[in-house]
Amino acid sequence: MSTSTLEWLDIGQEKSVTIHNGLDIGKWKKTGTGRVMKEEMDIPNDASIVGSVGRLTSDKRPWLFLKVAEILISNGSEQEVSEDLENWYSQNEGVGSSKLLDWKDSTFPVENLHFVLVGDGPQLERAKSIVENSKLLSDRVHLVGFSNRVAQYLSVMDCFLLTSKVEGLPNAIIEAQAFGIPIVSTDAGGSKECFIPGKTGLLAVDDSPMEIASNVLALFEDSNFSSNSKKAGRKFIKDKFGIRAYSNSIS
């Protein structure tokens, strides 16, 4: 049971025993189909990919994922910002998004950044409409919809982005780390219990698109962090969520 859930139920940590689902780490590994997957999505082979997997529901906030993408892709320009996306964001968050910042001093080439969102759901059609009608997003954001090839899509991601408002213990973060993908996440439910903030990923201090975008950029700018998090993430998942850890917790 997550810490946030215990607080909500007003139950002390000493009265709770958490048994996590066991994950077969062996089956979650790079597939060797990265180039093929990028070709299917018309993404250059040298591009870096920020991705996510999950149903496009209000709890997952696809408008926030797209707003983060827009901030990073725009590189400070407001000329092609999507009014439809801004309206979708403000309707759901109750406020307008923060002003765009200029990434021109960044050491990371944001022009090589693409975004991939895998999953269907009630918000998919609106997300598609916004992306298709945005000159800024249409070539750099790829909405896959439902797929039974999640492992192949995960294998091409360089950063896994979770923008949820509500979560339990998100399996998507666990599976992403099994692939060695560093995480950027909002502080939703038990999300921060599924990775090591500062070591295998970065936890946004608030839910603003500017804060989340800054974390994504910081992750890419620090090549040592990205490299070290790959090994550390797989070990963390194996130790906490692996089959052996599950067996020990119920014995």
Short mmCIF file of C-alpha atoms in Angstrom, two decimals:
data_model
loop_
_atom_site.label_atom_id
_atom_site.label_comp_id
_atom_site.label_asym_id
_atom_site.label_seq_id
_atom_site.Cartn_x
_atom_site.Cartn_y
_atom_site.Cartn_z
CA MET A 1 0.00 0.00 0.00
CA SER A 2 1.45 3.37 -0.98
CA THR A 3 2.38 5.99 1.63
CA SER A 4 -0.23 8.40 0.26
CA THR A 5 -2.93 5.74 0.55
CA LEU A 6 -1.96 5.04 4.17
CA GLU A 7 -2.21 8.75 4.98
CA TRP A 8 -5.62 8.95 3.31
CA LEU A 9 -6.87 5.97 5.34
CA ASP A 10 -5.20 7.31 8.49
CA ILE A 11 -3.35 4.03 8.99
CA GLY A 12 0.14 3.92 10.50
CA GLN A 13 2.98 2.49 8.43
CA GLU A 14 3.62 -0.12 11.14
CA LYS A 15 0.16 -1.62 10.52
CA SER A 16 0.66 -2.02 6.80
CA VAL A 17 2.39 -4.79 4.87
CA THR A 18 2.94 -4.05 1.19
CA ILE A 19 3.11 -6.93 -1.27
CA HIS A 20 4.01 -5.71 -4.74
CA ASN A 21 3.10 -7.57 -7.89
CA GLY A 22 5.93 -9.73 -9.17
CA LEU A 23 7.43 -8.72 -12.52
CA ASP A 24 9.29 -11.12 -14.77
CA ILE A 25 12.25 -8.83 -15.52
CA GLY A 26 13.63 -11.24 -18.09
CA LYS A 27 10.87 -10.60 -20.63
CA TRP A 28 11.18 -6.81 -20.43
CA LYS A 29 14.34 -6.13 -22.38
CA LYS A 30 15.47 -4.36 -25.52
CA THR A 31 14.02 -6.07 -28.57
CA GLY A 32 16.51 -4.97 -31.22
CA THR A 33 13.68 -3.50 -33.32
CA GLY A 34 14.36 0.14 -32.47
CA ARG A 35 15.26 1.22 -35.99
CA VAL A 36 12.18 -0.51 -37.41
CA MET A 37 9.86 1.10 -34.86
CA LYS A 38 11.28 4.54 -35.60
CA GLU A 39 10.87 3.97 -39.33
CA GLU A 40 7.21 3.01 -38.79
CA MET A 41 6.61 6.30 -36.98
CA ASP A 42 8.72 8.31 -39.43
CA ILE A 43 11.15 9.29 -36.67
CA PRO A 44 14.84 9.83 -37.58
CA ASN A 45 17.07 7.09 -36.21
CA ASP A 46 19.22 9.59 -34.30
CA ALA A 47 16.22 11.21 -32.59
CA SER A 48 15.68 11.09 -28.82
CA ILE A 49 12.23 9.97 -27.69
CA VAL A 50 10.14 10.94 -24.69
CA GLY A 51 7.33 8.44 -24.36
CA SER A 52 4.50 7.17 -22.24
CA VAL A 53 2.16 4.18 -22.17
CA GLY A 54 -1.36 4.18 -20.75
CA ARG A 55 -5.02 4.87 -21.42
CA LEU A 56 -5.75 8.42 -22.45
CA THR A 57 -8.13 9.30 -19.63
CA SER A 58 -8.60 12.45 -17.58
CA ASP A 59 -6.60 10.93 -14.72
CA LYS A 60 -3.59 10.54 -17.03
CA ARG A 61 -3.87 14.15 -18.29
CA PRO A 62 -2.81 13.80 -21.94
CA TRP A 63 -3.20 17.58 -22.26
CA LEU A 64 -0.28 17.96 -19.84
CA PHE A 65 1.87 15.49 -21.81
CA LEU A 66 1.18 17.48 -24.99
CA LYS A 67 1.83 20.80 -23.27
CA VAL A 68 5.23 19.58 -22.08
CA ALA A 69 5.98 18.43 -25.62
CA GLU A 70 4.96 21.82 -27.01
CA ILE A 71 7.15 23.71 -24.54
CA LEU A 72 10.22 21.67 -25.41
CA ILE A 73 9.66 21.59 -29.18
CA SER A 74 8.90 25.31 -29.41
CA ASN A 75 12.30 26.38 -28.04
CA GLY A 76 10.81 29.61 -26.75
CA SER A 77 8.76 30.56 -29.80
CA GLU A 78 5.07 31.34 -29.23
CA GLN A 79 4.21 31.78 -32.91
CA GLU A 80 2.78 28.31 -33.44
CA VAL A 81 1.45 27.46 -29.98
CA SER A 82 -1.83 25.55 -30.25
CA GLU A 83 -4.80 27.56 -29.00
CA ASP A 84 -6.85 24.37 -28.86
CA LEU A 85 -4.26 22.74 -26.61
CA GLU A 86 -4.08 25.80 -24.36
CA ASN A 87 -7.87 25.75 -24.02
CA TRP A 88 -7.89 22.00 -23.26
CA TYR A 89 -5.19 22.48 -20.66
CA SER A 90 -6.86 25.46 -18.95
CA GLN A 91 -10.30 23.80 -18.97
CA ASN A 92 -8.93 20.87 -16.99
CA GLU A 93 -6.30 22.53 -14.82
CA GLY A 94 -8.25 25.69 -14.02
CA VAL A 95 -5.35 27.94 -15.00
CA GLY A 96 -3.45 28.85 -18.13
CA SER A 97 -0.08 27.26 -18.75
CA SER A 98 3.09 29.14 -17.90
CA LYS A 99 4.95 31.17 -20.48
CA LEU A 100 7.36 29.33 -22.71
CA LEU A 101 11.03 29.55 -21.89
CA ASP A 102 13.91 29.76 -24.33
CA TRP A 103 15.97 26.57 -24.49
CA LYS A 104 18.59 28.00 -26.86
CA ASP A 105 21.31 27.84 -24.19
CA SER A 106 20.65 24.16 -23.57
CA THR A 107 23.39 21.68 -24.41
CA PHE A 108 20.75 19.23 -25.62
CA PRO A 109 19.50 19.56 -29.23
CA VAL A 110 15.73 19.86 -28.71
CA GLU A 111 15.25 19.82 -32.48
CA ASN A 112 16.01 16.07 -32.33
CA LEU A 113 13.33 15.40 -29.70
CA HIS A 114 10.19 13.41 -30.51
CA PHE A 115 7.25 12.35 -28.32
CA VAL A 116 5.44 9.00 -28.45
CA LEU A 117 2.19 8.24 -26.61
CA VAL A 118 0.92 4.66 -26.67
CA GLY A 119 -2.65 3.84 -25.63
CA ASP A 120 -6.28 4.48 -26.46
CA GLY A 121 -9.07 5.92 -24.37
CA PRO A 122 -11.76 8.61 -24.31
CA GLN A 123 -9.29 11.48 -24.73
CA LEU A 124 -7.47 10.03 -27.76
CA GLU A 125 -9.56 11.65 -30.49
CA ARG A 126 -9.23 15.13 -29.03
CA ALA A 127 -5.49 14.64 -28.60
CA LYS A 128 -5.24 13.51 -32.24
CA SER A 129 -7.17 16.52 -33.47
CA ILE A 130 -4.93 18.92 -31.58
CA VAL A 131 -1.73 17.28 -32.82
CA GLU A 132 -2.90 17.06 -36.43
CA ASN A 133 -3.84 20.74 -36.49
CA SER A 134 -0.66 22.00 -34.86
CA LYS A 135 2.26 22.88 -37.12
CA LEU A 136 4.48 22.62 -34.07
CA LEU A 137 3.35 19.17 -32.91
CA SER A 138 2.21 17.32 -36.03
CA ASP A 139 5.67 16.11 -37.09
CA ARG A 140 7.11 15.55 -33.61
CA VAL A 141 4.30 13.99 -31.56
CA HIS A 142 3.21 10.44 -32.42
CA LEU A 143 -0.08 9.13 -31.01
CA VAL A 144 0.00 5.37 -31.50
CA GLY A 145 -3.37 4.42 -30.03
CA PHE A 146 -3.92 0.86 -28.83
CA SER A 147 -1.05 -1.54 -29.46
CA ASN A 148 -0.09 -5.04 -28.39
CA ARG A 149 3.55 -4.18 -29.07
CA VAL A 150 4.21 -2.18 -25.91
CA ALA A 151 7.63 -3.75 -25.40
CA GLN A 152 8.76 -2.64 -28.86
CA TYR A 153 7.63 0.93 -28.22
CA LEU A 154 9.28 1.01 -24.81
CA SER A 155 12.52 -0.20 -26.39
CA VAL A 156 12.91 3.06 -28.35
CA MET A 157 12.17 5.47 -25.49
CA ASP A 158 14.97 7.49 -23.91
CA CYS A 159 12.75 9.01 -21.20
CA PHE A 160 9.44 7.81 -19.79
CA LEU A 161 7.10 10.66 -18.85
CA LEU A 162 4.19 10.17 -16.45
CA THR A 163 1.83 13.18 -16.19
CA SER A 164 -0.92 11.56 -14.11
CA LYS A 165 -3.08 13.32 -11.54
CA VAL A 166 -4.15 10.05 -9.88
CA GLU A 167 -2.25 6.75 -9.64
CA GLY A 168 -1.97 3.65 -7.50
CA LEU A 169 1.38 1.97 -8.10
CA PRO A 170 1.85 2.65 -11.82
CA ASN A 171 3.04 -0.50 -13.58
CA ALA A 172 4.10 1.58 -16.58
CA ILE A 173 6.93 3.17 -14.57
CA ILE A 174 8.03 -0.24 -13.31
CA GLU A 175 8.09 -1.73 -16.80
CA ALA A 176 9.91 1.28 -18.24
CA GLN A 177 12.72 0.91 -15.70
CA ALA A 178 12.97 -2.78 -16.50
CA PHE A 179 14.04 -1.50 -19.93
CA GLY A 180 16.52 0.87 -18.30
CA ILE A 181 14.49 3.97 -19.20
CA PRO A 182 14.91 6.94 -16.82
CA ILE A 183 11.68 8.43 -15.47
CA VAL A 184 10.20 11.91 -15.18
CA SER A 185 7.01 11.85 -13.15
CA THR A 186 4.45 13.92 -11.33
CA ASP A 187 3.93 13.17 -7.65
CA ALA A 188 0.78 11.11 -8.23
CA GLY A 189 -0.21 8.38 -5.78
CA GLY A 190 2.55 5.81 -5.45
CA SER A 191 4.53 6.94 -8.50
CA LYS A 192 7.58 8.04 -6.49
CA GLU A 193 7.66 4.62 -4.80
CA CYS A 194 8.18 2.99 -8.22
CA PHE A 195 11.51 4.68 -8.96
CA ILE A 196 14.36 6.33 -7.06
CA PRO A 197 14.02 10.11 -7.39
CA GLY A 198 17.40 11.61 -8.20
CA LYS A 199 18.86 8.26 -9.23
CA THR A 200 16.60 6.43 -11.67
CA GLY A 201 14.38 9.39 -12.49
CA LEU A 202 13.27 12.89 -11.58
CA LEU A 203 10.15 13.84 -9.61
CA ALA A 204 8.48 17.13 -10.52
CA VAL A 205 8.00 19.38 -7.48
CA ASP A 206 4.70 20.61 -8.95
CA ASP A 207 2.42 19.78 -11.87
CA SER A 208 3.16 22.81 -14.04
CA PRO A 209 4.20 21.97 -17.61
CA MET A 210 7.21 24.27 -17.23
CA GLU A 211 8.49 22.33 -14.20
CA ILE A 212 7.99 18.97 -15.91
CA ALA A 213 9.63 20.18 -19.13
CA SER A 214 12.60 21.45 -17.13
CA ASN A 215 13.02 17.99 -15.59
CA VAL A 216 12.90 16.30 -18.99
CA LEU A 217 15.52 18.69 -20.32
CA ALA A 218 17.72 18.24 -17.24
CA LEU A 219 17.62 14.48 -17.69
CA PHE A 220 18.78 14.70 -21.31
CA GLU A 221 21.46 17.28 -20.53
CA ASP A 222 23.06 15.02 -17.92
CA SER A 223 24.40 12.11 -19.94
CA ASN A 224 25.94 10.54 -16.82
CA PHE A 225 22.57 10.50 -15.08
CA SER A 226 20.88 8.86 -18.04
CA SER A 227 23.63 6.28 -18.39
CA ASN A 228 23.81 5.43 -14.68
CA SER A 229 20.04 5.28 -14.29
CA LYS A 230 19.74 2.49 -16.87
CA LYS A 231 21.63 -0.02 -14.74
CA ALA A 232 20.32 1.32 -11.43
CA GLY A 233 16.73 1.23 -12.65
CA ARG A 234 16.86 -2.40 -13.71
CA LYS A 235 18.46 -3.40 -10.40
CA PHE A 236 15.90 -1.42 -8.39
CA ILE A 237 13.00 -3.06 -10.20
CA LYS A 238 14.47 -6.52 -9.86
CA ASP A 239 15.11 -6.05 -6.13
CA LYS A 240 11.71 -4.49 -5.33
CA PHE A 241 9.31 -5.89 -7.91
CA GLY A 242 10.99 -9.00 -9.30
CA ILE A 243 9.62 -12.52 -8.98
CA ARG A 244 12.04 -13.39 -6.18
CA ALA A 245 11.10 -10.28 -4.21
CA TYR A 246 7.41 -11.18 -4.64
CA SER A 247 8.03 -14.77 -3.50
CA ASN A 248 9.90 -13.60 -0.42
CA SER A 249 7.13 -11.16 0.51
CA ILE A 250 4.47 -13.87 0.65
CA SER A 251 6.57 -16.60 2.27
#
